[in-house]
Coordinates of C-alpha atoms and ligand atoms in Angstrom, one line a residue:
Chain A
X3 CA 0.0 0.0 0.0
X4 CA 1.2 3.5 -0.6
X5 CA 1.0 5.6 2.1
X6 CA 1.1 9.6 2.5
X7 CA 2.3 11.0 5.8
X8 CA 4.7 13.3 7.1
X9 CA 8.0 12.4 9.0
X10 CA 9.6 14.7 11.1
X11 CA 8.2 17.6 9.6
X12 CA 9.6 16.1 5.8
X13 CA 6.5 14.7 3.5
X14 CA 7.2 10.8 2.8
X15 CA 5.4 8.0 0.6
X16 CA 5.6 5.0 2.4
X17 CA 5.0 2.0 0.1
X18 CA 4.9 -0.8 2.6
X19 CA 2.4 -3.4 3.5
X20 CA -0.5 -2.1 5.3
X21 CA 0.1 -4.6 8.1
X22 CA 3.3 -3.2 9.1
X23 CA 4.2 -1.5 12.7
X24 CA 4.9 1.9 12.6
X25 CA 7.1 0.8 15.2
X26 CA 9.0 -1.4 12.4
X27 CA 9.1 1.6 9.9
X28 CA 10.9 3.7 12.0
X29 CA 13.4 1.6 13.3
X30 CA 14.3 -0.6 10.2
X31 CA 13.2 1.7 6.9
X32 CA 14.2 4.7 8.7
X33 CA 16.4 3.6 11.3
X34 CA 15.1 6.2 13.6
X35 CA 15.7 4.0 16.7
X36 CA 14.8 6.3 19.7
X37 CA 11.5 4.3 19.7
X38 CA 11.8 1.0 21.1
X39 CA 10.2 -2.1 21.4
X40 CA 9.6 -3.1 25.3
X41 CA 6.2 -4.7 25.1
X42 CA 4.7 -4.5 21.8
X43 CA 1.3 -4.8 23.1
X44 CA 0.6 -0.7 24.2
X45 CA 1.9 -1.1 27.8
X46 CA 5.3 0.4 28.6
X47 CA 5.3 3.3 26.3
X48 CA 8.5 2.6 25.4
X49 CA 7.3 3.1 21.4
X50 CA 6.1 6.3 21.7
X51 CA 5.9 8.8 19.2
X52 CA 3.4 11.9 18.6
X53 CA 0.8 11.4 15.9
X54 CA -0.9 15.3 14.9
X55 CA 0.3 16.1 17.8
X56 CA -0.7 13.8 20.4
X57 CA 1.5 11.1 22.1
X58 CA 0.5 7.5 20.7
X59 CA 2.0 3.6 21.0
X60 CA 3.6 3.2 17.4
X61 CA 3.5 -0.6 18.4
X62 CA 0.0 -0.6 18.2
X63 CA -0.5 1.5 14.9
X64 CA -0.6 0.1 11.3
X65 CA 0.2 1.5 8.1
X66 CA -2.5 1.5 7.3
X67 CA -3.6 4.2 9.4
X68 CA -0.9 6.6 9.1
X69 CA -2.4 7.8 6.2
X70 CA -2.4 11.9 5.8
X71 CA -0.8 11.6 9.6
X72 CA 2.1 14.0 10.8
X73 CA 4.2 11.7 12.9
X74 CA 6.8 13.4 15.2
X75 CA 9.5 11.0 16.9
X76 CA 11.7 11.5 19.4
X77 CA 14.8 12.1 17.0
X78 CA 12.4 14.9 15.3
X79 CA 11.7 16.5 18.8
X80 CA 14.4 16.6 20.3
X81 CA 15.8 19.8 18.5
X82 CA 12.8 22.0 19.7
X83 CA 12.9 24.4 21.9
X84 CA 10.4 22.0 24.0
X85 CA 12.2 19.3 23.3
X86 CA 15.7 21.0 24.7
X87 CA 13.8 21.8 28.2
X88 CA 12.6 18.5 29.0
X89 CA 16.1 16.7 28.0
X90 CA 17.5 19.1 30.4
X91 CA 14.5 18.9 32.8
X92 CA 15.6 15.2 32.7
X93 CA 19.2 15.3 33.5
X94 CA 18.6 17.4 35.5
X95 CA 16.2 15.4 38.0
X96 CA 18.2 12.4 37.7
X97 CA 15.5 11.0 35.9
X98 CA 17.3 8.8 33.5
X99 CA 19.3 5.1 34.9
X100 CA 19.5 3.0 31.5
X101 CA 17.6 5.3 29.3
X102 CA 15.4 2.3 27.5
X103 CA 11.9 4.5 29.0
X104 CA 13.6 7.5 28.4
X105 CA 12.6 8.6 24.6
X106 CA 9.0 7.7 25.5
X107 CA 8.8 9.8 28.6
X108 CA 10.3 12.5 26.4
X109 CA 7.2 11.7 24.4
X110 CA 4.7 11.5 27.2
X111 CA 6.1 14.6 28.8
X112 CA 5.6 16.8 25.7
X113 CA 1.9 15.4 25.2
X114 CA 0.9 16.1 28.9
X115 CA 2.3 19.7 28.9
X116 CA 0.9 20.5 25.4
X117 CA -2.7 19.6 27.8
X118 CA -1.9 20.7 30.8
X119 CA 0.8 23.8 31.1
X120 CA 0.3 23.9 34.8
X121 CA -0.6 20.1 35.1
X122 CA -1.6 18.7 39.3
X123 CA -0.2 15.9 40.4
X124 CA -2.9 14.2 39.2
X125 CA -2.5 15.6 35.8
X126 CA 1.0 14.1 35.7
X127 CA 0.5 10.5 37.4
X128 CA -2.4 10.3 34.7
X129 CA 0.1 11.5 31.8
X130 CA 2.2 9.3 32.4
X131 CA 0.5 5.8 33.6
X132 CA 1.5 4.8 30.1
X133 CA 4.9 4.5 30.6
X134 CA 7.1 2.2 32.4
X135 CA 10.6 2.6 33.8
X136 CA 12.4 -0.1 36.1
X137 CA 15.0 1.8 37.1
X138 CA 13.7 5.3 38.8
X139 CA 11.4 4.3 40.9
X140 CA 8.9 7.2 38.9
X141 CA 9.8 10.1 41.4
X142 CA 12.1 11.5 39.1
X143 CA 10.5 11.6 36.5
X144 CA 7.5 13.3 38.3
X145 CA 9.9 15.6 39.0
X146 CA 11.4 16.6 35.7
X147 CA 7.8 17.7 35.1
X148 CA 8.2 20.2 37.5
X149 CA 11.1 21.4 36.2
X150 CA 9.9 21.5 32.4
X151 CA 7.3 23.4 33.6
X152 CA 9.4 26.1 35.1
X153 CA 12.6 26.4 32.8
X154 CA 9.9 26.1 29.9
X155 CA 7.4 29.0 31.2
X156 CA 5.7 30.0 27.8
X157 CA 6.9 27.4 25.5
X158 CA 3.4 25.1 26.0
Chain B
X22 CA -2.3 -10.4 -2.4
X23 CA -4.0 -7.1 -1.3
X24 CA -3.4 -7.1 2.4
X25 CA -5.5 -4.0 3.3
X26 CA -8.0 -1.5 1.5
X27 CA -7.8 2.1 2.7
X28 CA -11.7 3.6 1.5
X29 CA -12.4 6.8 1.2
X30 CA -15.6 6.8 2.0
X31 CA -18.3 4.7 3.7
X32 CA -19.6 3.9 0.5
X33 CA -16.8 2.6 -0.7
X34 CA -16.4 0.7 2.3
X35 CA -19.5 -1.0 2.3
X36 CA -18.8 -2.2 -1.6
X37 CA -15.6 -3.2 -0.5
X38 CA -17.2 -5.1 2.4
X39 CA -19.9 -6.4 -0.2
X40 CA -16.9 -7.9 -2.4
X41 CA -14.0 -9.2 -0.1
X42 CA -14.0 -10.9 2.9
X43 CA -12.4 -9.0 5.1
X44 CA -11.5 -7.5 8.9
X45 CA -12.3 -4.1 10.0
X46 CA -10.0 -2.3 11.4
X47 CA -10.3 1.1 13.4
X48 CA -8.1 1.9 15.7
X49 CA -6.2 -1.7 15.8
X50 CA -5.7 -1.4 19.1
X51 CA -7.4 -4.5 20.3
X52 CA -6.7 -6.4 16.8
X53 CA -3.2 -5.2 16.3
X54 CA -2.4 -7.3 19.7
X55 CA -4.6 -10.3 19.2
X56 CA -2.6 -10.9 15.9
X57 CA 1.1 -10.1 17.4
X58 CA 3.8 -12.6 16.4
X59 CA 6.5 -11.1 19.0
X60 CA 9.6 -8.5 18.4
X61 CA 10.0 -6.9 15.4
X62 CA 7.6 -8.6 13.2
X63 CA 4.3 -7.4 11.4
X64 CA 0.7 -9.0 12.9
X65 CA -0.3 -11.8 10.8
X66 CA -3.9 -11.8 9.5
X67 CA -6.2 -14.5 7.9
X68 CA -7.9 -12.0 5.8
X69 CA -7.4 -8.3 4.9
X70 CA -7.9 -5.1 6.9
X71 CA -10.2 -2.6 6.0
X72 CA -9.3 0.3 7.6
X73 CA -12.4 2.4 9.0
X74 CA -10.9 4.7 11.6
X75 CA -10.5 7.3 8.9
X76 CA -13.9 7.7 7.3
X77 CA -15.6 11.0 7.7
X78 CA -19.0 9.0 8.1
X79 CA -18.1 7.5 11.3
X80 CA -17.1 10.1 13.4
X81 CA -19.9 12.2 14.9
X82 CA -20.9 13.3 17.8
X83 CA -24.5 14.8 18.0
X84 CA -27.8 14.4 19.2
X85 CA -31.1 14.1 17.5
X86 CA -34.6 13.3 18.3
X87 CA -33.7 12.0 22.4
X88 CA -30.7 10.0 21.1
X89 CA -26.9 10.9 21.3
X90 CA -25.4 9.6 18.1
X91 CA -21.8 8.7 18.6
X92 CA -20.1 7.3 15.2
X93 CA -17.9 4.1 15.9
X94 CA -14.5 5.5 15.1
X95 CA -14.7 8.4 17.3
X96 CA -11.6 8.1 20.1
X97 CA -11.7 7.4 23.8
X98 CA -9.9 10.5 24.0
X99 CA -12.4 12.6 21.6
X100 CA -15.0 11.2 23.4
X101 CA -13.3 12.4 27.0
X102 CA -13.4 16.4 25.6
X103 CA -16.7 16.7 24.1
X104 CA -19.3 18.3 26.3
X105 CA -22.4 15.8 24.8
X106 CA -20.6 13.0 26.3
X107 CA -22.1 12.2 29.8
X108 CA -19.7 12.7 32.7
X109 CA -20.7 9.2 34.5
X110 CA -19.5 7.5 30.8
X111 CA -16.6 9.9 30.9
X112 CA -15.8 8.2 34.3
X113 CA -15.4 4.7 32.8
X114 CA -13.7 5.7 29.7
X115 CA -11.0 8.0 31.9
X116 CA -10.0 4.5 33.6
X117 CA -9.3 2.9 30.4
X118 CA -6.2 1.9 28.9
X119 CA -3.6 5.3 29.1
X120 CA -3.8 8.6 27.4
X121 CA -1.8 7.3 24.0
X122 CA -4.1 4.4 24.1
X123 CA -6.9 6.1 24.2
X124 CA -5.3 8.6 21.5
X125 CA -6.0 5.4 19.4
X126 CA -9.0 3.2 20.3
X127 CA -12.6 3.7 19.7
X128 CA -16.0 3.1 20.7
X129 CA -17.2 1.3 18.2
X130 CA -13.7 -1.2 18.5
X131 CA -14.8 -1.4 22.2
X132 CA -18.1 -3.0 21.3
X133 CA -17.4 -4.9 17.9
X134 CA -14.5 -6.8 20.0
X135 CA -17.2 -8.0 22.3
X136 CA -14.8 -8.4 25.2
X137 CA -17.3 -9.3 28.8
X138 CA -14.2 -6.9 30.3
X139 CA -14.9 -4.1 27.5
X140 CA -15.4 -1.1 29.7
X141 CA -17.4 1.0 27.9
X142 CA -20.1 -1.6 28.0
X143 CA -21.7 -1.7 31.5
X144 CA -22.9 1.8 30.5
X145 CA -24.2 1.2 27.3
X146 CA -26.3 -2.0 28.6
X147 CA -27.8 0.4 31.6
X148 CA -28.8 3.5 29.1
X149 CA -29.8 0.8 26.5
X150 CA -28.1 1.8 23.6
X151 CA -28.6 0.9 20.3
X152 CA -26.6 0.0 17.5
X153 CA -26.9 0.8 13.9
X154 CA -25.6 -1.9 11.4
X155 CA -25.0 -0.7 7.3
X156 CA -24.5 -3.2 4.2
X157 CA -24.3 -1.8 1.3
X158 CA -27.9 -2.3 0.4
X159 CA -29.4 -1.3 3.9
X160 CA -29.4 -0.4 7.5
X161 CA -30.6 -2.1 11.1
X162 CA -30.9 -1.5 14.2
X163 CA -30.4 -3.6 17.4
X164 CA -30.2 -3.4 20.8
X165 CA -26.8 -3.7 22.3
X166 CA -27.5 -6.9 24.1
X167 CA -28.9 -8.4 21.1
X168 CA -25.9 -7.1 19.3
X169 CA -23.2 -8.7 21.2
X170 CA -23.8 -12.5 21.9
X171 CA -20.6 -13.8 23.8
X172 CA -17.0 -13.3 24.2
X173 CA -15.6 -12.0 20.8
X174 CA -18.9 -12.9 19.3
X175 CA -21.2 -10.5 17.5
X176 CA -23.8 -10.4 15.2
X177 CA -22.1 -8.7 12.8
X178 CA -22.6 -10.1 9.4
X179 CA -19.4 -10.3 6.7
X180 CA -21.0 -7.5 4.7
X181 CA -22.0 -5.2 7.4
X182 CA -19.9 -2.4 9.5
X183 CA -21.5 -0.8 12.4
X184 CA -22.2 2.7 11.5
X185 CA -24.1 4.4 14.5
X186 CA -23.9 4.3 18.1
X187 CA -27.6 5.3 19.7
X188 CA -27.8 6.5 23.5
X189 CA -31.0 7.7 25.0
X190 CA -30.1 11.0 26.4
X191 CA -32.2 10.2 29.2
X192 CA -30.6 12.0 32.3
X193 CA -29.9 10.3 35.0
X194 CA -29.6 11.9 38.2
X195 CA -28.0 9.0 40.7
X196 CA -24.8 7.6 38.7
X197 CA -22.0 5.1 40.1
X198 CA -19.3 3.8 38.0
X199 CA -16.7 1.1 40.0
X200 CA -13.7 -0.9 38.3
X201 CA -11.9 -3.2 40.3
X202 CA -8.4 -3.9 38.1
X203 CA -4.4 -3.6 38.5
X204 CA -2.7 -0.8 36.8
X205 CA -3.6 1.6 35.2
X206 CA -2.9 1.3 31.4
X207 CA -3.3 -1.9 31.5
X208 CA -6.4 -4.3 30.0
X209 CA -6.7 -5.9 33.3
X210 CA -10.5 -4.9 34.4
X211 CA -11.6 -7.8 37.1
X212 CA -14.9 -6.4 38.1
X213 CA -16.4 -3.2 36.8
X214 CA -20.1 -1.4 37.4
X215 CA -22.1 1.2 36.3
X216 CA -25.3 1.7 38.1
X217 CA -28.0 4.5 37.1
X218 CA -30.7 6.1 39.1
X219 CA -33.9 8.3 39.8
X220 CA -34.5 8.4 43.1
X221 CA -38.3 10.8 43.3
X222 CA -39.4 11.5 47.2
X223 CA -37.4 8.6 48.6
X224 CA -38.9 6.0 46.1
X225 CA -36.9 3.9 43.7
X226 CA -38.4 6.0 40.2
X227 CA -36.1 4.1 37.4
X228 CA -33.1 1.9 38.2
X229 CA -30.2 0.5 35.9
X230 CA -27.8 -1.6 36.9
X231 CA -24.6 -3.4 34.8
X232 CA -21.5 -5.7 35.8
X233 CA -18.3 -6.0 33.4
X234 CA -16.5 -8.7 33.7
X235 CA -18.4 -11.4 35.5
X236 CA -19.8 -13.2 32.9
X237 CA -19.9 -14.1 28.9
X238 CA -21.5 -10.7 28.4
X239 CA -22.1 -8.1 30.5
X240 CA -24.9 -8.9 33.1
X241 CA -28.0 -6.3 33.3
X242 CA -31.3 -8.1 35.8
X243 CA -34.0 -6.6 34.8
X244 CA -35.7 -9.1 36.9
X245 CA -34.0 -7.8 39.7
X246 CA -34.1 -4.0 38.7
X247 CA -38.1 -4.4 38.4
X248 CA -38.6 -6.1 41.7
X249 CA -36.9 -2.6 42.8
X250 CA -38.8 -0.2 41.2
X251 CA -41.5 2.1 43.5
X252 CA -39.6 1.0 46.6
X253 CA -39.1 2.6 49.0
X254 CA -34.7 3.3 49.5
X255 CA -34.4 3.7 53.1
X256 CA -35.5 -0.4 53.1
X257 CA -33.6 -1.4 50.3
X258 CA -30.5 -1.7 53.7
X259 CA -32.6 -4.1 55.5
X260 CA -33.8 -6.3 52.2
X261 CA -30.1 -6.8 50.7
X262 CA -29.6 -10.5 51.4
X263 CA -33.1 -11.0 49.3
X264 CA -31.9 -8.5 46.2
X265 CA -28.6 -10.3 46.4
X266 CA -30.2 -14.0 45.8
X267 CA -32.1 -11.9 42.7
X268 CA -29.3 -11.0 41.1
X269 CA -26.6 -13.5 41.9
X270 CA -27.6 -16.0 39.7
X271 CA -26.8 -13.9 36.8
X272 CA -23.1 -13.8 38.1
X273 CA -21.3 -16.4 36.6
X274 CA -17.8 -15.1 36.5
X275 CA -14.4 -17.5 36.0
X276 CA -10.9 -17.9 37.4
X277 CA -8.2 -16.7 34.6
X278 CA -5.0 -15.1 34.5
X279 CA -6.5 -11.3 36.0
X280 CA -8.8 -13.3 39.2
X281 CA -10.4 -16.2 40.4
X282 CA -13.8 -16.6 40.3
X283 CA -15.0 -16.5 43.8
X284 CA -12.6 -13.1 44.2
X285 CA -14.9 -11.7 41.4
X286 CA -18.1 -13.0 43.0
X287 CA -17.6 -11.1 46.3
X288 CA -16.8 -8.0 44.6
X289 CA -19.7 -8.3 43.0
X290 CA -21.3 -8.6 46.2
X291 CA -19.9 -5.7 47.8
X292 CA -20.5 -3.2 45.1
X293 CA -23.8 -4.0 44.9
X294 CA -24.5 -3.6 48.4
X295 CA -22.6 0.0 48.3
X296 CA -24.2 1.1 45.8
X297 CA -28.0 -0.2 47.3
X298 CA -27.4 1.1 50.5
X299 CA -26.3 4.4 49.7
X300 CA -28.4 5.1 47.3
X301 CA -29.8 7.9 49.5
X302 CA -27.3 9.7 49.6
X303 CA -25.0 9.1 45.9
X304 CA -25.5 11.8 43.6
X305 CA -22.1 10.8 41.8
X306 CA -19.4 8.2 43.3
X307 CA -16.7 7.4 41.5
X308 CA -13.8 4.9 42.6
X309 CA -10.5 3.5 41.1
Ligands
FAD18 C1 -2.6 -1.3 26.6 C2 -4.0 -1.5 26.4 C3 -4.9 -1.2 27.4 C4 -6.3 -1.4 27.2 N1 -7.1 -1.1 28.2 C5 -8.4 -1.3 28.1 C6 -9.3 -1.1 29.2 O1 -8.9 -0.6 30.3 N2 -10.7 -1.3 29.0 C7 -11.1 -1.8 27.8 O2 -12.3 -2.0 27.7 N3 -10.3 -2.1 26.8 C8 -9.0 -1.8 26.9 N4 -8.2 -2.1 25.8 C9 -8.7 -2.7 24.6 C10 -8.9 -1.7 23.4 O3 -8.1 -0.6 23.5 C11 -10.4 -1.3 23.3 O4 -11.2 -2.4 23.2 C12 -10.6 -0.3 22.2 O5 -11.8 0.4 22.4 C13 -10.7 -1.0 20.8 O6 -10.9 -0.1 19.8 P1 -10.0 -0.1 18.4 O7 -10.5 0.9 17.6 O8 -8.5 0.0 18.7 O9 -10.4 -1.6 17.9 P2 -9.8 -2.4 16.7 O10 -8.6 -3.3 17.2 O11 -9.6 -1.6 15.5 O12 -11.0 -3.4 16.5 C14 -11.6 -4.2 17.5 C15 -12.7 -5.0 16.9 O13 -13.8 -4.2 16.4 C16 -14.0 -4.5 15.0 N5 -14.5 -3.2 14.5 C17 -13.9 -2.0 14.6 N6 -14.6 -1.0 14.0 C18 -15.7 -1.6 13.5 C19 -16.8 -1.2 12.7 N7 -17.1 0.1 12.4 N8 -17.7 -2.1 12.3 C20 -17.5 -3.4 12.6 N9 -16.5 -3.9 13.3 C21 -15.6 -3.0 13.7 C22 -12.8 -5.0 14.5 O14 -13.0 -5.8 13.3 C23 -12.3 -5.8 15.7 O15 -12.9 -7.1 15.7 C24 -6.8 -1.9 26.0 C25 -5.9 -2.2 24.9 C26 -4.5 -2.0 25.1 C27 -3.6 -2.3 24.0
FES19 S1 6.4 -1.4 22.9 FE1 4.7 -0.2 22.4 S2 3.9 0.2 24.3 FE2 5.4 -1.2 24.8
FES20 S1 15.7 4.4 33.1 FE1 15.8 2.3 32.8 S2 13.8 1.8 32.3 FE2 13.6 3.9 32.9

């Protein structure tokens, strides 16, 4: 199937079978490997990638349905201004042991601020519940929120 | 061989449907996991996917003539923003899956997979929604319990897509929404329950109650809701070991991989006597 979308802010035509992860794509036709493959059934969020603008599992989406989408990864992100303030909100909090979650979060992170600007704690458990890490321990990461927040005043 | 078909329309859909055997495919949320073959690889399918998540047709949200019309491939997520969407529905679709999960799935995937743990269905059985099913020639419509006939099994015919998702917009004023489960994000609902109300001068007006979860399908008595109705609340306390014999034949639940079956039973038990026994005093409960 041929398939219309937008990668990383460059227009593509995909011509791959319409079974095919987006998941796949990316890593192996595009070698964009930020995203990565921890459960492959929507649960750790370590695939995630922003579709239109909204953070989605790219395990779970098929070809098929990327047609007409704008799909931003993590390699596309990271450049932003946004994307700068919550790699260094990161660091920053200690948030990151083995880095496998890490992209994802990046991922998750920009979704829930794009949301919420001045999220609760609520807000942010919620935002997140669709990642997994097993190294923090989560408070970290709860806590590079914080900091995104501040250092990135404006920017959401 | 073509391994998917990407309509632009309904009406193309519904030819294609006519013409090819084949699996609709909205959000592939549920599907794209049933047909995993691990790391790395592409989900294997017997037949191809038409994709539906897409068309125009199916993604409404209005109401008309005392029904909410809510178009099968509309998101969780959309459905969590829009103002027509009642809060005590909101409730249960909030505790589904996570946000980028729900950035993908839909209503009308939640009901077609016909899972007894879908959790938008409890509601749906209490408002008693109805369901609109298109072929290319014509239309139908059927009640959701009619619709959905056991795990993963439907009355869906090859030809048809479902096209239309009716709710009464009757209002309820007494609603309670419970789902017992691990974490969030997760598929792991044990027990869940939506319960309606009307409660006029302290007697039982109109009455809805729905378990996930505990059975093949999801478990409405309306033998049990009737013997309710024009009661008085403040005895419904005192006569909960009767209502409970009433309804607990319906609850047939089984031990899997999530619970075991008499776990499931006395949840059962004690949400239903929560919700009963308060009934005076719920206007709008809400639990993890
Ligand atoms: C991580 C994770 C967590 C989850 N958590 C929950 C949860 O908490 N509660 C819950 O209930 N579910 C949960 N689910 C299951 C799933 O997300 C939902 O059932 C979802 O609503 C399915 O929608 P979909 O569009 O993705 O379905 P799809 O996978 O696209 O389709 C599901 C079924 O519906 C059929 N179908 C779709 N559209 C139509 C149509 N218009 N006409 C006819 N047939 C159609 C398909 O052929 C298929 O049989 C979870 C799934 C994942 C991966
Ligand atoms: S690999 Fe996609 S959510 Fe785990
Ligand atoms: S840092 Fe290792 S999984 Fe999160």
């Amino acid at each position: 199937m041929k398939i219309e979308c937008t990668l990383n802010g460059q227009r593509k035509t995909l011509d791959v079978s319409s079974t095919r992860r987006l998941l796949d794509i990316l890593r192996e036709d595009f070698h964009l490997t930020a995203v990565k493959e921890g459960c492959g059934e929507g649960e750790c969020g370590a695939c995630m990638v922003l579709m239109d603008g909204k953070a989605v599992n790219a395990c779970l989406i098929p070809a098929g349905n990327l047609m007409g989408k704008e799909i931003v990864t993590p390699e596309g992100f990271k450049e932003s201004p946004r994307g700068k303030i919550i790699e260094e909100a990161l660091i920053e909090a200690g948030a990151v042991q083995c880095g496998f979650c890490t992209p994802g979060f990046v991922m998750a992170i920009e979704s829930l601020l794009n949301e919420h600007p001045h999220p609760t704690e609520e807000n942010i458990r919620e935002g997140l519940s669709g990642n997994l890490c097993r190294c923090t321990g989560y408070q970290m990461i709860f806590k590079s929120v914080r900091l995104a927040e501040e250092k990135g005043a404006g920017l959401w | 061989m073509v391994n998917g078909y990407h309509p632009k329309d309904l009406i193309e859909a519904l030819k294609i449907r006519a013409e090819v055997s084949c699996i609709p495919l909205a959000g592939g949320t549920d599907l794209m996991v049933q047909n995993a073959r691990g790391t790395g690889l592409s989900p294997n399918f017997d037949k191809p996917l038409l994709f539906v998540g897409h068309l125009p047709e199916l993604r409404h949200i209005e109401k008309k003539e005392g029904f909410l019309h809510i178009g099968p491939s509309v998101l969780l997520s959309e459905m969590l923003s829009h103002p027509f969407i009642p809060e005590t529905f909101k409730k249960a679709i909030s505790q589904m899956a996570s946000p980028p999960t729900r950035n993908l799935a839909t209503l009308g995937g939640n009901i077609c997979n016909a899972s007894p743990a879908g959790d938008t269905l409890p509601f749906l059985y209490a408002m008693d929604a109805e369901l609109i099913l298109e072929n290319h020639a014509f239309d139908r419509r059927i009640p959701i319990e009619e619709f959905i006939c056991g795990p993963k099994q439907t009355e869906l015919k090859s030809d048809e897509l479902l096209t239309d998702i009716l709710i009464p917009t009757t209002l309820f004023p007494v609603s309670y929404y419970k789902k017992v489960g691990q974490r969030r994000g997760m598929s792991l609902t044990k027990v869940s329950f939506h319960g309606l109300a009307e409660i006029v001068d302290g007697y039982v007006e109109d009455l809805r109650m729905a378990f996930g979860s505990v059975a093949p399908t999801v478990v409405r008595s309306r033998d049990c809701e009737n013997s309710l109705i024009g009661e008085p609340v403040s005895t419904l306390k005192s006569r909960f070991n009767e209502i409970w014999e009433l309804y607990e034949p319906s609850i047939q639940p089984i031990d899997d991989a999530r619970s075991t079956a008499t776990y499931r039973k006395n949840v059962c038990y004690n949400i239903l006597k929560d919700f009963l026994t308060h009934l005076e005093n719920i206007k709008e409960i809400y639990n993890e």
